[in-house]
Amino acid sequence: MSGATAEPLAALVIGEALVDIVDDGTSTTEHPGGSPANVALGLGRRGLDVALLTDLGRDPRGSRIVRHLERSGVHVLAGSFSDRPTSTATATMRGDGSASYLFDVRWNPGAAPLAIAPQLVHTGSIGAFLAPGRAAVLAHLDRLDARLVTFDPNIRPALLGSHAETFADFEELASRADVVKMSDEDAEWLYPLLSPAEVGERVRALGPRLVVITLGAAGALLVAQDAAVSVAASAVSVTDTIGAGDTYMSSLIADLLTTDRPLDRSTIEVLGIRAAVAAAMTVSRAGADLPWAADLAAAALPSLGTVGGRAPADVHP
């Protein structure tokens, strides 16, 4: 819904918020999670006016998630609540450090028109694929006249249908987005016969202005209309990688909301450098502890439009 009665907003995030339960064999701990919720948290910590439309129960777990998000400046919309229990993802740790996962997830957010006018709408992960909530996501994208749409598939095969169905859903949403960010694991699952560079070009041809494929310790590849830029990961002592991709996404969103520069080589390089530094802060900490504005201000990040004295990225024609 847009118009005179709509409340202006920097960003709206639509997607799941859930509780991550970790069973290490001796104890069980619970933490607020969900990729879209983490993106919203990252934007709130940067001081942006951000709202989250999700699917939470009116239960202690749902209340804990709301408190966690509100402490970082995220407004959880009223259409996010129901009498269904809050979703969970349980990770049972094995002796070798790997984990098996059990999901108990529901996704059916409010579909009523929203009285807000966001500059940007972000969606992704379970919320972009799982029925019946996917239909609500598409309806909101149709109604909201946002300047930018961003999408991170964050593929979770255990919760999805067939590859063919998920692939079609992905390409439909990607074609409606201005920016698509995906991991190398997402890219390999969706396009198993293509290299990351080929996936970047394939997805960009669907219509996005910018496609980003994160490559873990190898950095990231950013593909725009006239340039493909590889940016190295920032050197850091890794505690864990939880929330790294969500930090990267929130950095891209925050920067795109504050610049109108064309997405040329120099601009996408700096976008990648800034996102890599932010993600490095998160992986140096335990859990999805995304950086605050003060953390980023202290990092002397390059300004958009300049490389700021950093080593240049590999630029491919």
PDB file of C-alpha atoms in Angstrom:
ATOM      1  CA  MET A   1       0.000   0.000   0.000  1.00  0.00           C
ATOM      2  CA  SER A   2       1.375   3.390  -0.901  1.00  0.00           C
ATOM      3  CA  GLY A   3       0.018   6.912  -0.810  1.00  0.00           C
ATOM      4  CA  ALA A   4      -0.641   9.721   1.684  1.00  0.00           C
ATOM      5  CA  THR A   5      -1.461   7.343   4.565  1.00  0.00           C
ATOM      6  CA  ALA A   6       1.573   5.100   4.079  1.00  0.00           C
ATOM      7  CA  GLU A   7       4.429   5.469   6.544  1.00  0.00           C
ATOM      8  CA  PRO A   8       7.791   6.061   4.835  1.00  0.00           C
ATOM      9  CA  LEU A   9      10.426   3.458   5.668  1.00  0.00           C
ATOM     10  CA  ALA A  10      13.994   2.787   4.568  1.00  0.00           C
ATOM     11  CA  ALA A  11      13.671  -1.002   4.311  1.00  0.00           C
ATOM     12  CA  LEU A  12      11.136  -3.770   4.737  1.00  0.00           C
ATOM     13  CA  VAL A  13      12.381  -7.334   5.174  1.00  0.00           C
ATOM     14  CA  ILE A  14       9.941 -10.194   4.528  1.00  0.00           C
ATOM     15  CA  GLY A  15      11.008 -13.646   5.672  1.00  0.00           C
ATOM     16  CA  GLU A  16      11.376 -16.106   8.487  1.00  0.00           C
ATOM     17  CA  ALA A  17      12.472 -15.549  12.052  1.00  0.00           C
ATOM     18  CA  LEU A  18      12.943 -18.679  14.126  1.00  0.00           C
ATOM     19  CA  VAL A  19      14.766 -20.184  17.063  1.00  0.00           C
ATOM     20  CA  ASP A  20      17.998 -22.061  16.409  1.00  0.00           C
ATOM     21  CA  ILE A  21      18.352 -24.937  18.893  1.00  0.00           C
ATOM     22  CA  VAL A  22      21.850 -26.404  19.231  1.00  0.00           C
ATOM     23  CA  ASP A  23      22.309 -29.799  20.904  1.00  0.00           C
ATOM     24  CA  ASP A  24      25.999 -30.537  21.478  1.00  0.00           C
ATOM     25  CA  GLY A  25      25.350 -33.852  23.247  1.00  0.00           C
ATOM     26  CA  THR A  26      25.758 -32.428  26.746  1.00  0.00           C
ATOM     27  CA  SER A  27      23.556 -29.324  26.679  1.00  0.00           C
ATOM     28  CA  THR A  28      21.000 -27.550  24.530  1.00  0.00           C
ATOM     29  CA  THR A  29      21.035 -23.824  23.800  1.00  0.00           C
ATOM     30  CA  GLU A  30      18.569 -21.624  21.939  1.00  0.00           C
ATOM     31  CA  HIS A  31      19.273 -18.485  19.908  1.00  0.00           C
ATOM     32  CA  PRO A  32      17.109 -16.227  17.717  1.00  0.00           C
ATOM     33  CA  GLY A  33      17.826 -16.881  14.044  1.00  0.00           C
ATOM     34  CA  GLY A  34      16.537 -16.929  10.500  1.00  0.00           C
ATOM     35  CA  SER A  35      18.377 -15.364   7.572  1.00  0.00           C
ATOM     36  CA  PRO A  36      15.886 -12.537   6.826  1.00  0.00           C
ATOM     37  CA  ALA A  37      15.618 -11.699  10.530  1.00  0.00           C
ATOM     38  CA  ASN A  38      19.418 -11.457  10.680  1.00  0.00           C
ATOM     39  CA  VAL A  39      19.429  -9.113   7.672  1.00  0.00           C
ATOM     40  CA  ALA A  40      16.858  -6.890   9.394  1.00  0.00           C
ATOM     41  CA  LEU A  41      18.952  -6.961  12.569  1.00  0.00           C
ATOM     42  CA  GLY A  42      22.038  -5.886  10.629  1.00  0.00           C
ATOM     43  CA  LEU A  43      20.163  -2.964   9.080  1.00  0.00           C
ATOM     44  CA  GLY A  44      18.779  -1.874  12.434  1.00  0.00           C
ATOM     45  CA  ARG A  45      22.246  -1.920  13.970  1.00  0.00           C
ATOM     46  CA  ARG A  46      23.393   0.414  11.215  1.00  0.00           C
ATOM     47  CA  GLY A  47      20.725   2.918  12.276  1.00  0.00           C
ATOM     48  CA  LEU A  48      18.367   2.363   9.350  1.00  0.00           C
ATOM     49  CA  ASP A  49      14.597   2.517   9.759  1.00  0.00           C
ATOM     50  CA  VAL A  50      13.737  -1.138   9.137  1.00  0.00           C
ATOM     51  CA  ALA A  51      10.656  -3.311   9.625  1.00  0.00           C
ATOM     52  CA  LEU A  52      10.287  -7.086   9.497  1.00  0.00           C
ATOM     53  CA  LEU A  53       7.234  -9.015   8.335  1.00  0.00           C
ATOM     54  CA  THR A  54       7.590 -12.586   9.551  1.00  0.00           C
ATOM     55  CA  ASP A  55       5.630 -15.468  11.119  1.00  0.00           C
ATOM     56  CA  LEU A  56       5.936 -15.786  14.902  1.00  0.00           C
ATOM     57  CA  GLY A  57       3.878 -17.491  17.557  1.00  0.00           C
ATOM     58  CA  ARG A  58       2.436 -15.674  20.532  1.00  0.00           C
ATOM     59  CA  ASP A  59       4.659 -17.759  22.758  1.00  0.00           C
ATOM     60  CA  PRO A  60       7.852 -17.311  24.823  1.00  0.00           C
ATOM     61  CA  ARG A  61      10.098 -18.103  21.863  1.00  0.00           C
ATOM     62  CA  GLY A  62       8.337 -15.552  19.685  1.00  0.00           C
ATOM     63  CA  SER A  63       8.576 -12.944  22.446  1.00  0.00           C
ATOM     64  CA  ARG A  64      12.297 -13.610  22.818  1.00  0.00           C
ATOM     65  CA  ILE A  65      12.859 -13.078  19.094  1.00  0.00           C
ATOM     66  CA  VAL A  66      10.921  -9.796  19.166  1.00  0.00           C
ATOM     67  CA  ARG A  67      12.951  -8.490  22.107  1.00  0.00           C
ATOM     68  CA  HIS A  68      16.173  -9.503  20.362  1.00  0.00           C
ATOM     69  CA  LEU A  69      15.213  -7.630  17.192  1.00  0.00           C
ATOM     70  CA  GLU A  70      13.777  -4.567  18.917  1.00  0.00           C
ATOM     71  CA  ARG A  71      16.993  -4.087  20.898  1.00  0.00           C
ATOM     72  CA  SER A  72      18.697  -3.570  17.530  1.00  0.00           C
ATOM     73  CA  GLY A  73      16.088  -1.143  16.210  1.00  0.00           C
ATOM     74  CA  VAL A  74      13.934  -3.531  14.158  1.00  0.00           C
ATOM     75  CA  HIS A  75      10.156  -2.973  14.143  1.00  0.00           C
ATOM     76  CA  VAL A  76       8.312  -6.301  13.909  1.00  0.00           C
ATOM     77  CA  LEU A  77       5.035  -5.666  12.072  1.00  0.00           C
ATOM     78  CA  ALA A  78       1.703  -6.637  13.617  1.00  0.00           C
ATOM     79  CA  GLY A  79       0.944  -9.016  10.732  1.00  0.00           C
ATOM     80  CA  SER A  80       3.806 -11.217  11.940  1.00  0.00           C
ATOM     81  CA  PHE A  81       1.903 -12.956  14.756  1.00  0.00           C
ATOM     82  CA  SER A  82      -0.413 -15.950  14.922  1.00  0.00           C
ATOM     83  CA  ASP A  83      -1.483 -18.689  17.333  1.00  0.00           C
ATOM     84  CA  ARG A  84       0.877 -21.177  15.656  1.00  0.00           C
ATOM     85  CA  PRO A  85       4.049 -22.040  17.577  1.00  0.00           C
ATOM     86  CA  THR A  86       7.251 -20.212  16.678  1.00  0.00           C
ATOM     87  CA  SER A  87       9.361 -22.121  14.151  1.00  0.00           C
ATOM     88  CA  THR A  88      12.567 -23.875  15.169  1.00  0.00           C
ATOM     89  CA  ALA A  89      15.668 -25.348  13.547  1.00  0.00           C
ATOM     90  CA  THR A  90      17.462 -27.951  15.668  1.00  0.00           C
ATOM     91  CA  ALA A  91      21.132 -28.711  15.019  1.00  0.00           C
ATOM     92  CA  THR A  92      22.491 -31.888  16.632  1.00  0.00           C
ATOM     93  CA  MET A  93      26.269 -31.813  16.700  1.00  0.00           C
ATOM     94  CA  ARG A  94      28.249 -34.904  15.732  1.00  0.00           C
ATOM     95  CA  GLY A  95      31.627 -35.918  17.110  1.00  0.00           C
ATOM     96  CA  ASP A  96      33.469 -34.597  14.040  1.00  0.00           C
ATOM     97  CA  GLY A  97      31.971 -31.112  14.440  1.00  0.00           C
ATOM     98  CA  SER A  98      29.383 -31.487  11.692  1.00  0.00           C
ATOM     99  CA  ALA A  99      25.671 -31.287  12.432  1.00  0.00           C
ATOM    100  CA  SER A 100      22.389 -32.852  11.413  1.00  0.00           C
ATOM    101  CA  TYR A 101      19.354 -30.577  11.193  1.00  0.00           C
ATOM    102  CA  LEU A 102      15.684 -30.976  12.007  1.00  0.00           C
ATOM    103  CA  PHE A 103      13.337 -28.180  10.944  1.00  0.00           C
ATOM    104  CA  ASP A 104       9.937 -27.431  12.457  1.00  0.00           C
ATOM    105  CA  VAL A 105       8.972 -24.473  10.308  1.00  0.00           C
ATOM    106  CA  ARG A 106       5.724 -22.751   9.395  1.00  0.00           C
ATOM    107  CA  TRP A 107       5.586 -19.856   6.969  1.00  0.00           C
ATOM    108  CA  ASN A 108       2.341 -17.956   6.491  1.00  0.00           C
ATOM    109  CA  PRO A 109       2.816 -14.240   7.240  1.00  0.00           C
ATOM    110  CA  GLY A 110       0.024 -11.708   7.072  1.00  0.00           C
ATOM    111  CA  ALA A 111      -1.076 -11.015   3.496  1.00  0.00           C
ATOM    112  CA  ALA A 112      -3.136  -7.878   4.193  1.00  0.00           C
ATOM    113  CA  PRO A 113      -1.884  -4.670   2.527  1.00  0.00           C
ATOM    114  CA  LEU A 114       0.748  -2.854   4.585  1.00  0.00           C
ATOM    115  CA  ALA A 115       0.397   0.847   5.381  1.00  0.00           C
ATOM    116  CA  ILE A 116       4.084   1.511   4.757  1.00  0.00           C
ATOM    117  CA  ALA A 117       6.120   2.872   1.847  1.00  0.00           C
ATOM    118  CA  PRO A 118       9.588   1.294   1.973  1.00  0.00           C
ATOM    119  CA  GLN A 119      12.373   2.469  -0.288  1.00  0.00           C
ATOM    120  CA  LEU A 120      13.635  -1.118  -0.439  1.00  0.00           C
ATOM    121  CA  VAL A 121      12.087  -4.562   0.067  1.00  0.00           C
ATOM    122  CA  HIS A 122      14.296  -7.543   0.851  1.00  0.00           C
ATOM    123  CA  THR A 123      13.192 -11.169   0.879  1.00  0.00           C
ATOM    124  CA  GLY A 124      14.775 -14.578   0.748  1.00  0.00           C
ATOM    125  CA  SER A 125      15.529 -17.931   2.318  1.00  0.00           C
ATOM    126  CA  ILE A 126      12.653 -20.149   3.459  1.00  0.00           C
ATOM    127  CA  GLY A 127      10.219 -17.255   3.126  1.00  0.00           C
ATOM    128  CA  ALA A 128      10.835 -16.937  -0.598  1.00  0.00           C
ATOM    129  CA  PHE A 129       9.962 -20.567  -1.353  1.00  0.00           C
ATOM    130  CA  LEU A 130       7.793 -22.233   1.272  1.00  0.00           C
ATOM    131  CA  ALA A 131       4.013 -22.361   0.737  1.00  0.00           C
ATOM    132  CA  PRO A 132       1.640 -20.880   1.639  1.00  0.00           C
ATOM    133  CA  GLY A 133       3.710 -17.839   2.648  1.00  0.00           C
ATOM    134  CA  ARG A 134       5.464 -17.450  -0.698  1.00  0.00           C
ATOM    135  CA  ALA A 135       2.193 -16.203  -2.193  1.00  0.00           C
ATOM    136  CA  ALA A 136       2.039 -13.456   0.441  1.00  0.00           C
ATOM    137  CA  VAL A 137       5.628 -12.434  -0.347  1.00  0.00           C
ATOM    138  CA  LEU A 138       4.780 -12.061  -4.045  1.00  0.00           C
ATOM    139  CA  ALA A 139       1.584 -10.146  -3.236  1.00  0.00           C
ATOM    140  CA  HIS A 140       3.487  -7.656  -1.090  1.00  0.00           C
ATOM    141  CA  LEU A 141       6.118  -7.181  -3.795  1.00  0.00           C
ATOM    142  CA  ASP A 142       3.314  -6.457  -6.270  1.00  0.00           C
ATOM    143  CA  ARG A 143       1.629  -3.887  -4.020  1.00  0.00           C
ATOM    144  CA  LEU A 144       4.636  -2.059  -2.589  1.00  0.00           C
ATOM    145  CA  ASP A 145       6.147   0.535  -4.900  1.00  0.00           C
ATOM    146  CA  ALA A 146       9.710   0.123  -3.642  1.00  0.00           C
ATOM    147  CA  ARG A 147      12.664   1.739  -5.385  1.00  0.00           C
ATOM    148  CA  LEU A 148      14.760  -1.407  -4.898  1.00  0.00           C
ATOM    149  CA  VAL A 149      14.088  -5.119  -4.390  1.00  0.00           C
ATOM    150  CA  THR A 150      16.821  -7.423  -3.057  1.00  0.00           C
ATOM    151  CA  PHE A 151      16.788 -11.221  -2.854  1.00  0.00           C
ATOM    152  CA  ASP A 152      18.970 -13.851  -1.148  1.00  0.00           C
ATOM    153  CA  PRO A 153      17.743 -17.421  -1.816  1.00  0.00           C
ATOM    154  CA  ASN A 154      19.793 -18.980   1.029  1.00  0.00           C
ATOM    155  CA  ILE A 155      18.731 -22.416  -0.209  1.00  0.00           C
ATOM    156  CA  ARG A 156      17.638 -24.979   2.409  1.00  0.00           C
ATOM    157  CA  PRO A 157      17.051 -28.185   0.385  1.00  0.00           C
ATOM    158  CA  ALA A 158      15.504 -30.071   3.316  1.00  0.00           C
ATOM    159  CA  LEU A 159      12.577 -27.636   3.322  1.00  0.00           C
ATOM    160  CA  LEU A 160      12.092 -27.318  -0.423  1.00  0.00           C
ATOM    161  CA  GLY A 161      10.288 -29.235  -3.119  1.00  0.00           C
ATOM    162  CA  SER A 162      11.893 -30.649  -6.241  1.00  0.00           C
ATOM    163  CA  HIS A 163      14.882 -29.005  -7.856  1.00  0.00           C
ATOM    164  CA  ALA A 164      12.775 -28.072 -10.883  1.00  0.00           C
ATOM    165  CA  GLU A 165      10.108 -26.378  -8.775  1.00  0.00           C
ATOM    166  CA  THR A 166      12.606 -24.531  -6.601  1.00  0.00           C
ATOM    167  CA  PHE A 167      14.632 -23.478  -9.642  1.00  0.00           C
ATOM    168  CA  ALA A 168      11.537 -21.998 -11.291  1.00  0.00           C
ATOM    169  CA  ASP A 169      10.589 -20.164  -8.084  1.00  0.00           C
ATOM    170  CA  PHE A 170      14.132 -18.818  -7.760  1.00  0.00           C
ATOM    171  CA  GLU A 171      14.299 -17.490 -11.311  1.00  0.00           C
ATOM    172  CA  GLU A 172      10.859 -15.887 -10.995  1.00  0.00           C
ATOM    173  CA  LEU A 173      11.908 -13.938  -7.912  1.00  0.00           C
ATOM    174  CA  ALA A 174      15.361 -13.168  -9.299  1.00  0.00           C
ATOM    175  CA  SER A 175      13.750 -11.630 -12.382  1.00  0.00           C
ATOM    176  CA  ARG A 176      11.831  -9.239 -10.106  1.00  0.00           C
ATOM    177  CA  ALA A 177      14.867  -8.196  -8.071  1.00  0.00           C
ATOM    178  CA  ASP A 178      17.374  -5.399  -8.547  1.00  0.00           C
ATOM    179  CA  VAL A 179      20.030  -7.218  -6.520  1.00  0.00           C
ATOM    180  CA  VAL A 180      20.487 -10.966  -6.007  1.00  0.00           C
ATOM    181  CA  LYS A 181      23.028 -12.229  -3.468  1.00  0.00           C
ATOM    182  CA  MET A 182      23.739 -15.947  -3.240  1.00  0.00           C
ATOM    183  CA  SER A 183      26.398 -18.225  -1.789  1.00  0.00           C
ATOM    184  CA  ASP A 184      28.548 -20.570  -3.837  1.00  0.00           C
ATOM    185  CA  GLU A 185      26.545 -23.428  -2.284  1.00  0.00           C
ATOM    186  CA  ASP A 186      23.293 -21.830  -3.504  1.00  0.00           C
ATOM    187  CA  ALA A 187      24.796 -21.387  -6.959  1.00  0.00           C
ATOM    188  CA  GLU A 188      26.038 -24.972  -7.134  1.00  0.00           C
ATOM    189  CA  TRP A 189      22.683 -26.389  -6.006  1.00  0.00           C
ATOM    190  CA  LEU A 190      20.652 -24.288  -8.443  1.00  0.00           C
ATOM    191  CA  TYR A 191      23.063 -24.495 -11.405  1.00  0.00           C
ATOM    192  CA  PRO A 192      25.204 -27.614 -10.853  1.00  0.00           C
ATOM    193  CA  LEU A 193      26.786 -27.518 -14.321  1.00  0.00           C
ATOM    194  CA  LEU A 194      27.890 -23.864 -14.248  1.00  0.00           C
ATOM    195  CA  SER A 195      30.863 -22.090 -12.687  1.00  0.00           C
ATOM    196  CA  PRO A 196      30.207 -19.178 -10.289  1.00  0.00           C
ATOM    197  CA  ALA A 197      31.084 -16.717 -13.074  1.00  0.00           C
ATOM    198  CA  GLU A 198      28.637 -18.413 -15.430  1.00  0.00           C
ATOM    199  CA  VAL A 199      25.949 -18.412 -12.740  1.00  0.00           C
ATOM    200  CA  GLY A 200      26.515 -14.697 -12.181  1.00  0.00           C
ATOM    201  CA  GLU A 201      25.990 -13.927 -15.845  1.00  0.00           C
ATOM    202  CA  ARG A 202      23.018 -16.291 -16.122  1.00  0.00           C
ATOM    203  CA  VAL A 203      21.212 -14.717 -13.168  1.00  0.00           C
ATOM    204  CA  ARG A 204      22.067 -11.161 -14.189  1.00  0.00           C
ATOM    205  CA  ALA A 205      20.515 -11.869 -17.603  1.00  0.00           C
ATOM    206  CA  LEU A 206      17.210 -12.454 -15.804  1.00  0.00           C
ATOM    207  CA  GLY A 207      17.067  -8.734 -15.015  1.00  0.00           C
ATOM    208  CA  PRO A 208      18.897  -7.797 -11.775  1.00  0.00           C
ATOM    209  CA  ARG A 209      21.269  -4.830 -11.901  1.00  0.00           C
ATOM    210  CA  LEU A 210      23.728  -6.619  -9.597  1.00  0.00           C
ATOM    211  CA  VAL A 211      24.384 -10.287  -8.800  1.00  0.00           C
ATOM    212  CA  VAL A 212      26.740 -11.240  -5.982  1.00  0.00           C
ATOM    213  CA  ILE A 213      28.067 -14.738  -5.328  1.00  0.00           C
ATOM    214  CA  THR A 214      29.931 -15.145  -2.058  1.00  0.00           C
ATOM    215  CA  LEU A 215      32.729 -17.724  -2.130  1.00  0.00           C
ATOM    216  CA  GLY A 216      33.619 -18.181   1.525  1.00  0.00           C
ATOM    217  CA  ALA A 217      37.322 -17.717   2.194  1.00  0.00           C
ATOM    218  CA  ALA A 218      37.833 -17.020  -1.536  1.00  0.00           C
ATOM    219  CA  GLY A 219      35.892 -13.752  -1.303  1.00  0.00           C
ATOM    220  CA  ALA A 220      33.051 -12.838  -3.628  1.00  0.00           C
ATOM    221  CA  LEU A 221      32.206 -12.218  -7.259  1.00  0.00           C
ATOM    222  CA  LEU A 222      30.077  -9.162  -8.084  1.00  0.00           C
ATOM    223  CA  VAL A 223      28.501  -9.028 -11.553  1.00  0.00           C
ATOM    224  CA  ALA A 224      26.837  -5.945 -13.035  1.00  0.00           C
ATOM    225  CA  GLN A 225      25.896  -5.110 -16.610  1.00  0.00           C
ATOM    226  CA  ASP A 226      29.318  -3.986 -17.763  1.00  0.00           C
ATOM    227  CA  ALA A 227      31.676  -5.444 -15.170  1.00  0.00           C
ATOM    228  CA  ALA A 228      32.526  -8.513 -13.105  1.00  0.00           C
ATOM    229  CA  VAL A 229      34.704  -7.866 -10.062  1.00  0.00           C
ATOM    230  CA  SER A 230      36.335 -10.363  -7.691  1.00  0.00           C
ATOM    231  CA  VAL A 231      36.887  -9.054  -4.157  1.00  0.00           C
ATOM    232  CA  ALA A 232      38.997 -10.949  -1.631  1.00  0.00           C
ATOM    233  CA  ALA A 233      37.672 -11.881   1.789  1.00  0.00           C
ATOM    234  CA  SER A 234      39.021  -9.810   4.673  1.00  0.00           C
ATOM    235  CA  ALA A 235      41.679 -11.560   6.734  1.00  0.00           C
ATOM    236  CA  VAL A 236      40.263 -12.504  10.130  1.00  0.00           C
ATOM    237  CA  SER A 237      40.463 -15.150  12.822  1.00  0.00           C
ATOM    238  CA  VAL A 238      37.248 -17.114  12.349  1.00  0.00           C
ATOM    239  CA  THR A 239      35.174 -18.038  15.389  1.00  0.00           C
ATOM    240  CA  ASP A 240      32.254 -19.326  13.328  1.00  0.00           C
ATOM    241  CA  THR A 241      30.564 -18.356  10.070  1.00  0.00           C
ATOM    242  CA  ILE A 242      27.017 -17.963  11.404  1.00  0.00           C
ATOM    243  CA  GLY A 243      25.463 -14.809   9.970  1.00  0.00           C
ATOM    244  CA  ALA A 244      28.285 -14.018   7.543  1.00  0.00           C
ATOM    245  CA  GLY A 245      26.100 -14.070   4.444  1.00  0.00           C
ATOM    246  CA  ASP A 246      23.360 -12.088   6.180  1.00  0.00           C
ATOM    247  CA  THR A 247      25.925  -9.469   7.195  1.00  0.00           C
ATOM    248  CA  TYR A 248      27.109  -9.253   3.600  1.00  0.00           C
ATOM    249  CA  MET A 249      23.506  -8.778   2.438  1.00  0.00           C
ATOM    250  CA  SER A 250      22.739  -6.090   4.994  1.00  0.00           C
ATOM    251  CA  SER A 251      25.892  -4.214   3.972  1.00  0.00           C
ATOM    252  CA  LEU A 252      24.853  -4.252   0.316  1.00  0.00           C
ATOM    253  CA  ILE A 253      21.364  -3.026   1.223  1.00  0.00           C
ATOM    254  CA  ALA A 254      22.593  -0.235   3.475  1.00  0.00           C
ATOM    255  CA  ASP A 255      25.061   1.018   0.873  1.00  0.00           C
ATOM    256  CA  LEU A 256      22.598   0.859  -2.010  1.00  0.00           C
ATOM    257  CA  LEU A 257      20.106   2.891   0.016  1.00  0.00           C
ATOM    258  CA  THR A 258      22.651   5.660   0.529  1.00  0.00           C
ATOM    259  CA  THR A 259      24.149   6.009  -2.945  1.00  0.00           C
ATOM    260  CA  ASP A 260      22.810   6.767  -6.384  1.00  0.00           C
ATOM    261  CA  ARG A 261      26.085   6.054  -8.154  1.00  0.00           C
ATOM    262  CA  PRO A 262      25.922   3.862 -11.256  1.00  0.00           C
ATOM    263  CA  LEU A 263      26.991   0.271 -10.697  1.00  0.00           C
ATOM    264  CA  ASP A 264      30.273   0.538 -12.549  1.00  0.00           C
ATOM    265  CA  ARG A 265      33.507  -1.326 -11.741  1.00  0.00           C
ATOM    266  CA  SER A 266      34.711   1.051  -9.041  1.00  0.00           C
ATOM    267  CA  THR A 267      31.337   1.189  -7.296  1.00  0.00           C
ATOM    268  CA  ILE A 268      30.731  -2.557  -7.146  1.00  0.00           C
ATOM    269  CA  GLU A 269      34.316  -3.107  -6.010  1.00  0.00           C
ATOM    270  CA  VAL A 270      33.804  -0.804  -3.042  1.00  0.00           C
ATOM    271  CA  LEU A 271      30.434  -2.405  -2.292  1.00  0.00           C
ATOM    272  CA  GLY A 272      32.254  -5.743  -2.138  1.00  0.00           C
ATOM    273  CA  ILE A 273      35.106  -4.459   0.041  1.00  0.00           C
ATOM    274  CA  ARG A 274      32.720  -2.856   2.528  1.00  0.00           C
ATOM    275  CA  ALA A 275      30.567  -5.994   2.713  1.00  0.00           C
ATOM    276  CA  ALA A 276      33.628  -8.222   3.162  1.00  0.00           C
ATOM    277  CA  VAL A 277      34.885  -6.139   6.084  1.00  0.00           C
ATOM    278  CA  ALA A 278      31.460  -6.238   7.750  1.00  0.00           C
ATOM    279  CA  ALA A 279      31.178 -10.013   7.263  1.00  0.00           C
ATOM    280  CA  ALA A 280      34.656 -10.479   8.750  1.00  0.00           C
ATOM    281  CA  MET A 281      33.496  -8.720  11.912  1.00  0.00           C
ATOM    282  CA  THR A 282      30.645 -11.197  12.266  1.00  0.00           C
ATOM    283  CA  VAL A 283      32.740 -14.330  11.702  1.00  0.00           C
ATOM    284  CA  SER A 284      35.233 -13.123  14.323  1.00  0.00           C
ATOM    285  CA  ARG A 285      32.430 -13.337  16.904  1.00  0.00           C
ATOM    286  CA  ALA A 286      30.334 -16.230  18.166  1.00  0.00           C
ATOM    287  CA  GLY A 287      26.912 -16.530  16.538  1.00  0.00           C
ATOM    288  CA  ALA A 288      25.038 -14.046  14.374  1.00  0.00           C
ATOM    289  CA  ASP A 289      26.412 -10.979  16.181  1.00  0.00           C
ATOM    290  CA  LEU A 290      26.281  -8.511  13.292  1.00  0.00           C
ATOM    291  CA  PRO A 291      28.249  -5.245  13.486  1.00  0.00           C
ATOM    292  CA  TRP A 292      26.838  -1.976  14.783  1.00  0.00           C
ATOM    293  CA  ALA A 293      27.316   1.386  13.087  1.00  0.00           C
ATOM    294  CA  ALA A 294      30.083   2.286  15.552  1.00  0.00           C
ATOM    295  CA  ASP A 295      31.994  -0.901  14.672  1.00  0.00           C
ATOM    296  CA  LEU A 296      31.874  -0.013  11.000  1.00  0.00           C
ATOM    297  CA  ALA A 297      32.800   3.631  11.583  1.00  0.00           C
ATOM    298  CA  ALA A 298      35.934   2.481  13.391  1.00  0.00           C
ATOM    299  CA  ALA A 299      36.959   0.278  10.462  1.00  0.00           C
ATOM    300  CA  ALA A 300      37.885   3.159   8.118  1.00  0.00           C
ATOM    301  CA  LEU A 301      35.952   1.645   5.222  1.00  0.00           C
ATOM    302  CA  PRO A 302      36.492   3.027   1.719  1.00  0.00           C
ATOM    303  CA  SER A 303      33.859   5.482   0.560  1.00  0.00           C
ATOM    304  CA  LEU A 304      31.592   4.499  -2.292  1.00  0.00           C
ATOM    305  CA  GLY A 305      33.097   5.577  -5.591  1.00  0.00           C
ATOM    306  CA  THR A 306      36.713   5.173  -4.439  1.00  0.00           C
ATOM    307  CA  VAL A 307      38.923   2.247  -3.611  1.00  0.00           C
ATOM    308  CA  GLY A 308      40.245   4.201  -0.664  1.00  0.00           C
ATOM    309  CA  GLY A 309      43.819   3.024  -0.918  1.00  0.00           C
ATOM    310  CA  ARG A 310      42.896  -0.661  -0.734  1.00  0.00           C
ATOM    311  CA  ALA A 311      44.513  -3.191  -3.011  1.00  0.00           C
ATOM    312  CA  PRO A 312      42.560  -3.300  -6.265  1.00  0.00           C
ATOM    313  CA  ALA A 313      40.272  -6.220  -6.982  1.00  0.00           C
ATOM    314  CA  ASP A 314      40.634  -8.519  -9.962  1.00  0.00           C
ATOM    315  CA  VAL A 315      38.458  -6.985 -12.657  1.00  0.00           C
ATOM    316  CA  HIS A 316      37.233  -9.119 -15.530  1.00  0.00           C
ATOM    317  CA  PRO A 317      35.864  -7.696 -18.789  1.00  0.00           C
TER     318      PRO A 317
END
